[in-house]
Coordinates of C-alpha atoms and ligand atoms in Angstrom, one line a residue:
M1 CA -14.3 -102.5 66.0
N2 CA -15.1 -101.6 69.6
N3 CA -18.5 -102.5 70.8
C4 CA -21.0 -99.7 71.0
M5 CA -21.2 -98.1 74.5
I6 CA -21.9 -94.5 73.2
C7 CA -25.1 -93.9 75.2
P8 CA -26.5 -95.2 78.5
R9 CA -28.2 -98.1 76.7
Q10 CA -24.7 -99.7 76.8
C11 CA -25.7 -102.2 74.1
N12 CA -22.2 -103.5 73.9
I13 CA -22.6 -104.9 70.3
A14 CA -20.2 -104.7 67.4
R15 CA -22.5 -102.1 65.7
E16 CA -22.5 -102.2 61.9
N17 CA -20.8 -99.3 60.1
S18 CA -23.3 -98.9 57.2
S19 CA -26.8 -100.2 56.6
A20 CA -25.3 -102.0 53.6
D21 CA -23.4 -104.2 56.1
R22 CA -26.5 -105.9 57.6
G23 CA -24.6 -106.4 60.9
A24 CA -25.6 -105.9 64.5
L25 CA -27.7 -103.0 65.7
G26 CA -28.5 -101.9 69.2
F27 CA -31.5 -100.1 70.8
C28 CA -31.2 -97.1 68.4
Q29 CA -31.4 -99.5 65.4
M30 CA -29.0 -97.4 63.4
P31 CA -25.5 -98.0 62.0
L32 CA -22.5 -95.8 62.8
L33 CA -22.6 -93.9 59.5
P34 CA -25.1 -91.0 59.9
H35 CA -28.6 -91.2 58.4
V36 CA -30.2 -87.8 57.8
A37 CA -33.9 -87.3 57.3
R38 CA -33.9 -83.6 56.6
A39 CA -31.6 -80.6 56.5
G40 CA -32.7 -77.0 56.2
L41 CA -33.1 -73.6 57.7
H42 CA -35.4 -73.7 60.7
F43 CA -37.1 -70.6 62.0
W44 CA -39.0 -71.9 65.0
E45 CA -36.3 -72.7 67.5
E46 CA -35.8 -70.2 70.4
P47 CA -35.3 -66.7 69.0
C48 CA -31.6 -66.6 70.0
I49 CA -31.0 -69.8 68.0
S50 CA -33.2 -69.1 64.9
G51 CA -32.6 -65.4 64.6
T52 CA -33.7 -63.9 61.3
R53 CA -31.9 -66.2 58.9
G54 CA -32.7 -69.5 60.5
S55 CA -30.9 -72.3 62.3
G56 CA -29.1 -74.8 60.1
T57 CA -30.9 -77.9 61.3
V58 CA -29.8 -81.4 60.5
F59 CA -32.4 -84.0 61.6
F60 CA -30.7 -87.4 62.2
S61 CA -32.7 -90.6 61.8
G62 CA -33.2 -93.1 64.6
C63 CA -33.1 -92.3 68.4
N64 CA -31.8 -93.9 71.6
L65 CA -35.0 -93.0 73.5
H66 CA -38.1 -93.9 71.4
C67 CA -40.5 -91.9 73.4
V68 CA -44.1 -92.9 72.8
F69 CA -45.1 -89.3 72.2
C70 CA -42.4 -88.4 69.7
Q71 CA -43.5 -85.7 67.2
N72 CA -40.9 -87.0 64.7
Y73 CA -42.1 -90.6 64.7
E74 CA -41.3 -91.2 61.0
I75 CA -37.7 -90.1 61.6
S76 CA -37.1 -91.5 65.1
Y77 CA -39.1 -94.8 64.9
L78 CA -39.3 -95.6 61.2
N79 CA -35.7 -94.4 60.7
K80 CA -36.5 -92.6 57.5
G81 CA -33.5 -90.9 56.0
K82 CA -30.5 -91.2 53.8
E83 CA -27.1 -92.6 54.8
L84 CA -24.3 -90.1 54.3
S85 CA -20.5 -90.3 54.4
I86 CA -18.6 -88.0 56.7
P87 CA -17.6 -85.6 53.8
E88 CA -21.3 -85.5 52.7
L89 CA -22.4 -84.6 56.2
R90 CA -19.8 -81.9 56.3
A91 CA -21.0 -80.6 52.9
L92 CA -24.5 -80.3 54.3
Y93 CA -23.2 -78.0 57.1
D94 CA -21.3 -76.0 54.5
K95 CA -24.4 -75.7 52.3
L96 CA -26.6 -74.5 55.2
I97 CA -23.9 -71.9 56.3
K98 CA -23.8 -70.6 52.7
E99 CA -27.6 -70.2 52.8
G100 CA -27.2 -68.0 55.9
A101 CA -27.6 -70.3 58.9
H102 CA -26.7 -68.6 62.2
N103 CA -25.5 -72.0 63.5
I104 CA -25.5 -75.7 62.7
N105 CA -28.1 -77.5 64.8
L106 CA -27.6 -81.2 65.2
V107 CA -31.0 -82.7 66.1
T108 CA -30.9 -86.1 67.9
P109 CA -27.2 -86.7 67.2
T110 CA -26.5 -88.9 70.3
H111 CA -26.2 -92.3 68.6
Y112 CA -23.9 -90.8 65.8
L113 CA -21.2 -89.5 68.1
K114 CA -18.3 -90.9 66.1
A115 CA -19.6 -89.4 62.8
V116 CA -20.4 -86.1 64.5
L117 CA -16.9 -85.9 66.0
A118 CA -15.3 -86.7 62.6
S119 CA -17.5 -84.1 60.8
L120 CA -16.4 -81.4 63.3
E121 CA -12.7 -82.2 63.1
E122 CA -12.3 -78.8 61.3
P123 CA -14.0 -76.1 63.3
L124 CA -17.1 -74.4 61.7
P125 CA -17.3 -70.7 61.3
V126 CA -20.7 -70.7 63.2
P127 CA -21.7 -72.2 66.6
V128 CA -22.6 -75.9 66.7
V129 CA -25.8 -76.6 68.6
Y130 CA -26.3 -80.1 70.1
N131 CA -30.1 -80.7 70.3
T132 CA -30.8 -83.8 72.3
G133 CA -33.3 -85.8 74.3
T134 CA -30.5 -86.0 76.9
Y135 CA -30.2 -89.7 77.4
E136 CA -26.5 -89.1 77.1
S137 CA -23.4 -90.6 78.8
V138 CA -21.1 -88.1 80.4
A139 CA -18.1 -89.9 78.9
S140 CA -19.4 -89.4 75.4
L141 CA -20.3 -85.7 76.1
K142 CA -16.7 -85.1 77.2
Q143 CA -15.5 -86.0 73.7
L144 CA -17.6 -83.1 72.4
K145 CA -15.9 -80.5 74.6
G146 CA -14.7 -77.6 72.4
K147 CA -16.6 -78.9 69.3
V148 CA -20.1 -77.9 70.6
Q149 CA -20.8 -74.3 71.6
I150 CA -24.5 -74.5 72.5
Y151 CA -26.3 -77.4 74.2
L152 CA -30.1 -77.7 73.8
P153 CA -31.0 -80.6 76.1
D154 CA -34.6 -81.7 77.0
L155 CA -35.4 -82.6 80.6
K156 CA -38.4 -84.7 80.0
Y157 CA -39.1 -86.4 83.3
I158 CA -38.4 -86.5 87.0
S159 CA -40.4 -89.6 87.7
G160 CA -38.6 -92.9 86.9
K161 CA -41.9 -94.6 86.6
L162 CA -43.0 -92.3 83.8
S163 CA -39.7 -92.2 82.0
K164 CA -39.7 -96.0 82.0
R165 CA -43.2 -96.2 80.8
Y166 CA -43.0 -93.6 78.0
S167 CA -39.3 -93.7 77.1
H168 CA -38.0 -97.1 78.2
A169 CA -35.5 -95.4 80.5
G170 CA -36.2 -95.7 84.3
D171 CA -32.9 -93.9 85.1
Y172 CA -33.7 -91.0 82.8
F173 CA -33.6 -88.2 85.5
A174 CA -30.3 -89.3 87.0
V175 CA -28.7 -89.7 83.5
A176 CA -30.1 -86.4 82.1
T177 CA -29.2 -84.3 85.1
A178 CA -25.6 -85.7 85.1
A179 CA -25.4 -84.9 81.4
I180 CA -26.7 -81.4 81.8
K181 CA -24.1 -80.7 84.5
E182 CA -21.4 -81.9 82.1
M183 CA -22.8 -79.6 79.4
Y184 CA -22.8 -76.6 81.7
A185 CA -19.3 -77.4 82.8
Q186 CA -18.2 -77.2 79.2
T187 CA -20.0 -74.0 78.2
G188 CA -20.4 -72.0 81.4
P189 CA -23.1 -69.2 81.5
Y190 CA -24.7 -68.3 78.2
V191 CA -23.2 -65.6 76.0
L192 CA -25.2 -63.6 73.4
D193 CA -23.7 -61.4 70.7
E194 CA -24.7 -57.8 70.1
A195 CA -27.7 -58.9 68.0
G196 CA -29.0 -61.2 70.8
M197 CA -27.9 -64.4 69.1
M198 CA -26.5 -67.2 71.3
K199 CA -22.8 -67.7 70.9
S200 CA -22.4 -70.3 73.6
G201 CA -24.3 -71.8 76.6
I202 CA -27.1 -74.1 77.4
I203 CA -30.9 -73.9 77.1
I204 CA -32.9 -76.6 78.9
R205 CA -36.3 -77.5 77.4
H206 CA -38.5 -79.1 80.0
Ligands
LIG301 S1 -25.7 -95.6 70.5 FE1 -27.2 -97.2 69.9 S2 -26.1 -99.1 69.8 FE2 -24.8 -97.6 70.9 S3 -25.3 -97.9 73.1 FE3 -26.7 -96.3 72.4 S4 -28.6 -97.4 71.7 FE4 -26.9 -98.9 71.9

């Protein structure tokens, strides 16, 4: 197995595939197989994402930032969630779409790049939203080209002093701005449908 260099942490470890393996883990403290804490229709994203039927959110466990102010502490720090196979992850998307989800919204998916790519091998009938803290490597994002239609990146800091203190990432601004440029290069200007729902584009949360 190749050592993990998925995100800018560049841990370079032979990351375990499953939590049953008890192998090496990097900064994100998660194996390659996805752990999911919650999946459901979410009505409190931006109106062009949640619409009237809700956004099909999948909350992944673990994180590659570990911000001290995280509102999802139990998911991102304590890694609460259940390990899923790729077909099980795909079945979650299908279930949410059947329930009426306007889109599939992958929340904190960065460290599960390989699983996300595998789960999206067959295109979905609704847009895929990539909802991230934006500590992303451009090389990894390039692999998502054509599979993600909407990017929802945070831009949390300009100050390296603050990003280091609160998210353990002194290079956050340079990393995040390069990532956002790559996202925009993939999606171009935003596109809404006739009902005002986002079909493609990027929304920066700052
Ligand atoms: S995804 Fe996890 S193991 Fe891989 S480089 Fe990032 S923090 Fe390290």
